[in-house]
mmCIF file of N, CA and C in Angstrom:
data_model
loop_
_atom_site.group_PDB
_atom_site.id
_atom_site.type_symbol
_atom_site.label_atom_id
_atom_site.label_comp_id
_atom_site.label_asym_id
_atom_site.label_seq_id
_atom_site.Cartn_x
_atom_site.Cartn_y
_atom_site.Cartn_z
ATOM 1 N N UNK A 1250 5.693 29.179 -28.629
ATOM 2 C CA UNK A 1250 4.286 29.893 -27.635
ATOM 3 C C UNK A 1250 4.717 28.391 -26.799
ATOM 4 N N UNK A 1251 4.461 28.800 -24.833
ATOM 5 C CA UNK A 1251 5.005 27.300 -23.834
ATOM 6 C C UNK A 1251 3.907 26.808 -23.338
ATOM 7 N N UNK A 1252 3.375 25.740 -23.797
ATOM 8 C CA UNK A 1252 2.438 25.653 -22.408
ATOM 9 C C UNK A 1252 3.211 25.302 -20.693
ATOM 10 N N UNK A 1253 2.831 25.824 -20.369
ATOM 11 C CA UNK A 1253 2.945 25.214 -18.746
ATOM 12 C C UNK A 1253 1.763 24.167 -17.699
ATOM 13 N N UNK A 1254 2.208 23.456 -17.396
ATOM 14 C CA UNK A 1254 1.542 22.249 -17.013
ATOM 15 C C UNK A 1254 2.632 21.989 -15.361
ATOM 16 N N UNK A 1255 1.376 21.417 -13.794
ATOM 17 C CA UNK A 1255 1.827 21.167 -13.045
ATOM 18 C C UNK A 1255 0.923 19.857 -12.073
ATOM 19 N N UNK A 1256 2.296 19.306 -12.170
ATOM 20 C CA UNK A 1256 0.644 18.412 -11.296
ATOM 21 C C UNK A 1256 -0.138 18.839 -10.153
ATOM 22 N N UNK A 1257 -0.963 18.602 -9.858
ATOM 23 C CA UNK A 1257 -1.827 19.868 -8.573
ATOM 24 C C UNK A 1257 -2.450 18.629 -7.880
ATOM 25 N N UNK A 1258 -2.224 16.943 -8.245
ATOM 26 C CA UNK A 1258 -2.342 16.069 -7.599
ATOM 27 C C UNK A 1258 -1.982 15.363 -8.064
ATOM 28 N N UNK A 1259 -1.670 13.938 -7.068
ATOM 29 C CA UNK A 1259 -1.186 13.205 -7.671
ATOM 30 C C UNK A 1259 -1.537 11.280 -6.491
ATOM 31 N N UNK A 1260 -1.569 10.609 -7.051
ATOM 32 C CA UNK A 1260 -1.964 8.875 -6.031
ATOM 33 C C UNK A 1260 -1.307 8.097 -7.183
ATOM 34 N N UNK A 1261 -1.330 7.373 -6.559
ATOM 35 C CA UNK A 1261 -0.779 5.416 -7.355
ATOM 36 C C UNK A 1261 -1.612 4.304 -6.668
ATOM 37 N N UNK A 1262 -1.878 4.192 -7.273
ATOM 38 C CA UNK A 1262 -3.030 2.777 -7.194
ATOM 39 C C UNK A 1262 -1.993 1.775 -6.919
ATOM 40 N N UNK A 1263 -1.923 0.863 -6.161
ATOM 41 C CA UNK A 1263 -1.628 -1.408 -6.060
ATOM 42 C C UNK A 1263 -2.347 -1.630 -5.474
ATOM 43 N N UNK A 1264 -1.687 -3.033 -6.342
ATOM 44 C CA UNK A 1264 -3.115 -4.777 -5.109
ATOM 45 C C UNK A 1264 -0.976 -5.045 -4.668
ATOM 46 N N UNK A 1265 -1.232 -5.129 -4.396
ATOM 47 C CA UNK A 1265 0.525 -5.976 -3.958
ATOM 48 C C UNK A 1265 -0.349 -6.917 -3.245
ATOM 49 N N UNK A 1266 0.916 -8.245 -3.265
ATOM 50 C CA UNK A 1266 0.190 -9.329 -2.817
ATOM 51 C C UNK A 1266 1.947 -9.638 -1.954
ATOM 52 N N UNK A 1267 1.638 -10.075 -0.290
ATOM 53 C CA UNK A 1267 2.112 -10.580 0.251
ATOM 54 C C UNK A 1267 2.707 -12.128 0.329
ATOM 55 N N UNK A 1268 3.120 -12.717 -0.427
ATOM 56 C CA UNK A 1268 3.056 -14.366 -0.793
ATOM 57 C C UNK A 1268 4.367 -15.057 0.775
ATOM 58 N N UNK A 1269 3.762 -16.071 0.225
ATOM 59 C CA UNK A 1269 3.746 -17.707 1.838
ATOM 60 C C UNK A 1269 5.297 -17.709 0.929
ATOM 61 N N UNK A 1270 6.622 -17.818 2.234
ATOM 62 C CA UNK A 1270 8.193 -18.363 1.875
ATOM 63 C C UNK A 1270 7.243 -19.951 1.522
ATOM 64 N N UNK A 1271 7.919 -20.109 0.047
ATOM 65 C CA UNK A 1271 7.678 -21.889 -0.326
ATOM 66 C C UNK A 1271 7.674 -22.802 0.674
ATOM 67 N N UNK A 1272 9.779 -22.273 0.685
ATOM 68 C CA UNK A 1272 9.555 -23.552 1.564
ATOM 69 C C UNK A 1272 9.620 -23.444 2.756
ATOM 70 N N UNK A 1273 8.645 -23.382 3.306
ATOM 71 C CA UNK A 1273 9.113 -23.440 5.227
ATOM 72 C C UNK A 1273 7.684 -23.912 5.729
ATOM 73 N N UNK A 1274 7.180 -24.334 6.914
ATOM 74 C CA UNK A 1274 6.116 -24.498 7.042
ATOM 75 C C UNK A 1274 4.920 -23.865 7.200
ATOM 76 N N UNK A 1275 3.957 -24.120 6.631
ATOM 77 C CA UNK A 1275 2.487 -23.266 6.557
ATOM 78 C C UNK A 1275 2.502 -22.315 7.551
ATOM 79 N N UNK A 1276 2.453 -22.468 8.832
ATOM 80 C CA UNK A 1276 1.458 -21.981 10.280
ATOM 81 C C UNK A 1276 2.964 -20.749 10.228
ATOM 82 N N UNK A 1277 4.001 -20.898 9.977
ATOM 83 C CA UNK A 1277 4.921 -19.803 10.636
ATOM 84 C C UNK A 1277 5.004 -18.919 9.352
ATOM 85 N N UNK A 1278 5.170 -19.129 7.785
ATOM 86 C CA UNK A 1278 5.110 -18.757 7.107
ATOM 87 C C UNK A 1278 3.945 -17.690 6.671
ATOM 88 N N UNK A 1279 2.838 -18.608 7.067
ATOM 89 C CA UNK A 1279 1.514 -17.143 7.234
ATOM 90 C C UNK A 1279 1.765 -16.460 8.199
ATOM 91 N N UNK A 1280 2.088 -17.050 9.793
ATOM 92 C CA UNK A 1280 3.071 -15.453 10.273
ATOM 93 C C UNK A 1280 3.914 -14.441 10.116
ATOM 94 N N UNK A 1281 4.831 -14.759 9.473
ATOM 95 C CA UNK A 1281 5.492 -14.295 8.606
ATOM 96 C C UNK A 1281 5.007 -13.337 8.124
ATOM 97 N N UNK A 1282 4.081 -13.642 6.706
ATOM 98 C CA UNK A 1282 3.562 -12.684 6.282
ATOM 99 C C UNK A 1282 2.456 -11.462 7.103
ATOM 100 N N UNK A 1283 2.040 -11.919 8.325
ATOM 101 C CA UNK A 1283 1.454 -11.335 8.951
ATOM 102 C C UNK A 1283 2.005 -9.873 8.948
ATOM 103 N N UNK A 1284 3.376 -10.386 10.093
ATOM 104 C CA UNK A 1284 3.833 -9.379 10.446
ATOM 105 C C UNK A 1284 4.689 -8.847 9.199
ATOM 106 N N UNK A 1285 5.286 -9.053 7.651
ATOM 107 C CA UNK A 1285 5.855 -8.412 6.518
ATOM 108 C C UNK A 1285 4.747 -7.190 6.359
ATOM 109 N N UNK A 1286 3.352 -7.229 6.425
ATOM 110 C CA UNK A 1286 1.958 -6.757 6.438
ATOM 111 C C UNK A 1286 2.388 -5.296 7.063
ATOM 112 N N UNK A 1287 2.177 -5.741 8.504
ATOM 113 C CA UNK A 1287 2.395 -4.636 9.776
ATOM 114 C C UNK A 1287 3.778 -4.295 9.742
ATOM 115 N N UNK A 1288 4.952 -4.115 9.153
ATOM 116 C CA UNK A 1288 6.263 -3.777 8.961
ATOM 117 C C UNK A 1288 5.749 -2.778 7.532
ATOM 118 N N UNK A 1289 5.117 -3.006 6.328
ATOM 119 C CA UNK A 1289 5.078 -2.117 5.577
ATOM 120 C C UNK A 1289 4.225 -1.168 5.860
ATOM 121 N N UNK A 1290 3.172 -1.589 6.617
ATOM 122 C CA UNK A 1290 2.088 -0.474 7.085
ATOM 123 C C UNK A 1290 3.151 0.651 7.753
ATOM 124 N N UNK A 1291 3.795 0.112 8.968
ATOM 125 C CA UNK A 1291 4.678 0.613 9.775
ATOM 126 C C UNK A 1291 5.621 1.517 8.713
ATOM 127 N N UNK A 1292 6.229 1.276 7.502
ATOM 128 C CA UNK A 1292 7.481 1.853 6.676
ATOM 129 C C UNK A 1292 6.165 3.563 6.131
ATOM 130 N N UNK A 1293 4.945 2.701 5.655
ATOM 131 C CA UNK A 1293 4.224 4.040 4.878
ATOM 132 C C UNK A 1293 4.319 5.164 6.281
ATOM 133 N N UNK A 1294 3.753 4.165 7.712
ATOM 134 C CA UNK A 1294 4.071 6.066 8.364
ATOM 135 C C UNK A 1294 5.009 6.250 9.099
ATOM 136 N N UNK A 1295 5.568 6.286 9.177
ATOM 137 C CA UNK A 1295 7.256 6.081 9.570
ATOM 138 C C UNK A 1295 7.758 7.078 8.711
ATOM 139 N N UNK A 1296 7.778 7.142 7.068
ATOM 140 C CA UNK A 1296 7.821 8.178 6.045
ATOM 141 C C UNK A 1296 6.487 8.534 5.665
ATOM 142 N N UNK A 1297 5.512 9.150 7.120
ATOM 143 C CA UNK A 1297 4.847 10.057 5.930
ATOM 144 C C UNK A 1297 4.188 9.899 5.206
ATOM 145 N N UNK A 1298 3.868 9.092 4.639
ATOM 146 C CA UNK A 1298 3.227 8.754 3.039
ATOM 147 C C UNK A 1298 2.164 8.311 3.360
ATOM 148 N N UNK A 1299 1.156 9.549 2.985
ATOM 149 C CA UNK A 1299 0.182 9.302 2.725
ATOM 150 C C UNK A 1299 -0.450 8.688 1.906
ATOM 151 N N UNK A 1300 -1.965 7.316 2.470
ATOM 152 C CA UNK A 1300 -2.889 6.732 2.644
ATOM 153 C C UNK A 1300 -3.656 6.002 3.156
ATOM 154 N N UNK A 1301 -4.094 5.064 1.627
ATOM 155 C CA UNK A 1301 -5.686 4.426 2.458
ATOM 156 C C UNK A 1301 -5.551 3.509 2.142
ATOM 157 N N UNK A 1302 -5.871 2.268 2.799
ATOM 158 C CA UNK A 1302 -5.612 1.720 2.628
ATOM 159 C C UNK A 1302 -7.928 0.701 2.283
ATOM 160 N N UNK A 1303 -7.256 0.026 0.583
ATOM 161 C CA UNK A 1303 -8.915 0.346 0.153
ATOM 162 C C UNK A 1303 -9.808 -1.781 0.685
ATOM 163 N N UNK A 1304 -8.541 -2.451 0.585
ATOM 164 C CA UNK A 1304 -8.444 -3.957 1.193
ATOM 165 C C UNK A 1304 -7.778 -4.321 1.083
ATOM 166 N N UNK A 1305 -7.698 -5.250 2.371
ATOM 167 C CA UNK A 1305 -7.202 -6.479 2.511
ATOM 168 C C UNK A 1305 -7.994 -7.060 2.777
ATOM 169 N N UNK A 1306 -7.252 -8.338 2.348
ATOM 170 C CA UNK A 1306 -8.277 -10.116 2.335
ATOM 171 C C UNK A 1306 -7.282 -10.626 2.549
ATOM 172 N N UNK A 1307 -7.026 -12.253 3.599
ATOM 173 C CA UNK A 1307 -6.536 -13.344 3.709
ATOM 174 C C UNK A 1307 -6.842 -14.319 2.313
ATOM 175 N N UNK A 1308 -5.967 -15.342 2.149
ATOM 176 C CA UNK A 1308 -6.325 -15.788 0.502
ATOM 177 C C UNK A 1308 -6.615 -17.201 1.484
ATOM 178 N N UNK A 1309 -7.095 -17.957 0.918
ATOM 179 C CA UNK A 1309 -6.739 -19.382 1.477
ATOM 180 C C UNK A 1309 -5.674 -20.063 1.236
ATOM 181 N N UNK A 1310 -4.994 -19.878 0.649
ATOM 182 C CA UNK A 1310 -3.321 -20.010 1.520
ATOM 183 C C UNK A 1310 -2.897 -19.730 2.197
ATOM 184 N N UNK A 1311 -2.740 -18.006 2.863
ATOM 185 C CA UNK A 1311 -2.764 -17.374 4.423
ATOM 186 C C UNK A 1311 -2.280 -16.089 3.491
ATOM 187 N N UNK A 1312 -1.456 -16.338 2.651
ATOM 188 C CA UNK A 1312 -0.591 -14.918 1.831
ATOM 189 C C UNK A 1312 -2.287 -14.309 1.539
ATOM 190 N N UNK A 1313 -1.379 -12.487 1.942
ATOM 191 C CA UNK A 1313 -2.435 -11.225 1.578
ATOM 192 C C UNK A 1313 -2.376 -10.645 0.552
ATOM 193 N N UNK A 1314 -3.643 -9.962 0.005
ATOM 194 C CA UNK A 1314 -3.026 -9.278 -0.551
ATOM 195 C C UNK A 1314 -4.309 -7.820 0.058
ATOM 196 N N UNK A 1315 -2.742 -6.882 -0.822
ATOM 197 C CA UNK A 1315 -3.793 -5.171 0.097
ATOM 198 C C UNK A 1315 -4.055 -4.291 -1.415
ATOM 199 N N UNK A 1316 -5.032 -3.669 -0.842
ATOM 200 C CA UNK A 1316 -5.169 -2.559 -2.322
ATOM 201 C C UNK A 1316 -5.430 -1.792 -1.768
ATOM 202 N N UNK A 1317 -3.870 -0.746 -2.524
ATOM 203 C CA UNK A 1317 -3.705 0.381 -1.240
ATOM 204 C C UNK A 1317 -3.593 1.321 -2.470
ATOM 205 N N UNK A 1318 -4.533 3.485 -1.567
ATOM 206 C CA UNK A 1318 -3.673 3.984 -2.542
ATOM 207 C C UNK A 1318 -2.672 4.632 -1.801
ATOM 208 N N UNK A 1319 -1.519 4.952 -2.205
ATOM 209 C CA UNK A 1319 -0.593 6.263 -1.347
ATOM 210 C C UNK A 1319 0.284 6.907 -2.944
ATOM 211 N N UNK A 1320 0.424 8.375 -1.395
ATOM 212 C CA UNK A 1320 1.438 9.518 -2.281
ATOM 213 C C UNK A 1320 2.215 9.324 -3.264
ATOM 214 N N UNK A 1321 2.014 9.870 -4.028
ATOM 215 C CA UNK A 1321 3.094 9.433 -5.809
ATOM 216 C C UNK A 1321 4.225 9.857 -4.954
ATOM 217 N N UNK A 1322 5.227 9.773 -4.330
ATOM 218 C CA UNK A 1322 6.613 10.815 -4.812
ATOM 219 C C UNK A 1322 5.683 11.626 -3.574
ATOM 220 N N UNK A 1323 6.969 12.898 -3.365
ATOM 221 C CA UNK A 1323 5.592 14.137 -2.951
ATOM 222 C C UNK A 1323 5.121 14.753 -2.891
ATOM 223 N N UNK A 1324 3.895 14.154 -4.454
ATOM 224 C CA UNK A 1324 2.892 15.506 -4.978
ATOM 225 C C UNK A 1324 1.663 15.084 -3.879
ATOM 226 N N UNK A 1325 1.264 16.273 -3.422
ATOM 227 C CA UNK A 1325 0.433 16.965 -3.436
ATOM 228 C C UNK A 1325 -1.319 15.319 -3.987
ATOM 229 N N UNK A 1326 -1.489 15.163 -2.456
ATOM 230 C CA UNK A 1326 -2.479 14.425 -2.624
ATOM 231 C C UNK A 1326 -4.345 14.750 -2.897
ATOM 232 N N UNK A 1327 -4.385 15.724 -2.463
ATOM 233 C CA UNK A 1327 -5.609 16.457 -3.165
ATOM 234 C C UNK A 1327 -6.530 15.569 -2.590
ATOM 235 N N UNK A 1328 -7.675 15.830 -3.420
ATOM 236 C CA UNK A 1328 -9.190 14.837 -3.617
ATOM 237 C C UNK A 1328 -8.656 13.062 -2.752
ATOM 238 N N UNK A 1329 -7.977 13.001 -3.363
ATOM 239 C CA UNK A 1329 -7.456 11.323 -3.719
ATOM 240 C C UNK A 1329 -8.579 10.905 -2.372
ATOM 241 N N UNK A 1330 -7.912 11.435 -1.454
ATOM 242 C CA UNK A 1330 -7.543 10.082 0.192
ATOM 243 C C UNK A 1330 -8.577 11.147 0.950
ATOM 244 N N UNK A 1331 -9.411 11.461 0.797
ATOM 245 C CA UNK A 1331 -10.110 12.616 1.654
ATOM 246 C C UNK A 1331 -11.573 10.835 1.461
ATOM 247 N N UNK A 1332 -12.143 10.650 3.188
ATOM 248 C CA UNK A 1332 -13.033 9.741 3.175
ATOM 249 C C UNK A 1332 -13.956 9.945 1.516
ATOM 250 N N UNK A 1333 -15.153 8.787 2.160
ATOM 251 C CA UNK A 1333 -16.013 8.791 0.956
ATOM 252 C C UNK A 1333 -16.862 8.912 2.267
ATOM 253 N N UNK A 1334 -18.513 9.820 1.780
ATOM 254 C CA UNK A 1334 -19.450 9.971 2.295
ATOM 255 C C UNK A 1334 -20.126 8.217 1.658
#
């Protein structure tokens, strides 16, 4: 007898830390981090990756931490990314 299973919905949760380049002037490095975050978000849009930014916080050193839930590969996302009521 064969069991069958199929992924009905899947998402991946990640915490990403966009860190400052260590050997660069602080203000410039902080600006580069902001640009990198915007480029990351743009790549999600460009690739049509369904996602939700759960949290985005600037750290005291200017680095940025993002908590994100996003589509896993091309799996359907089901109810994972619905807006919370």
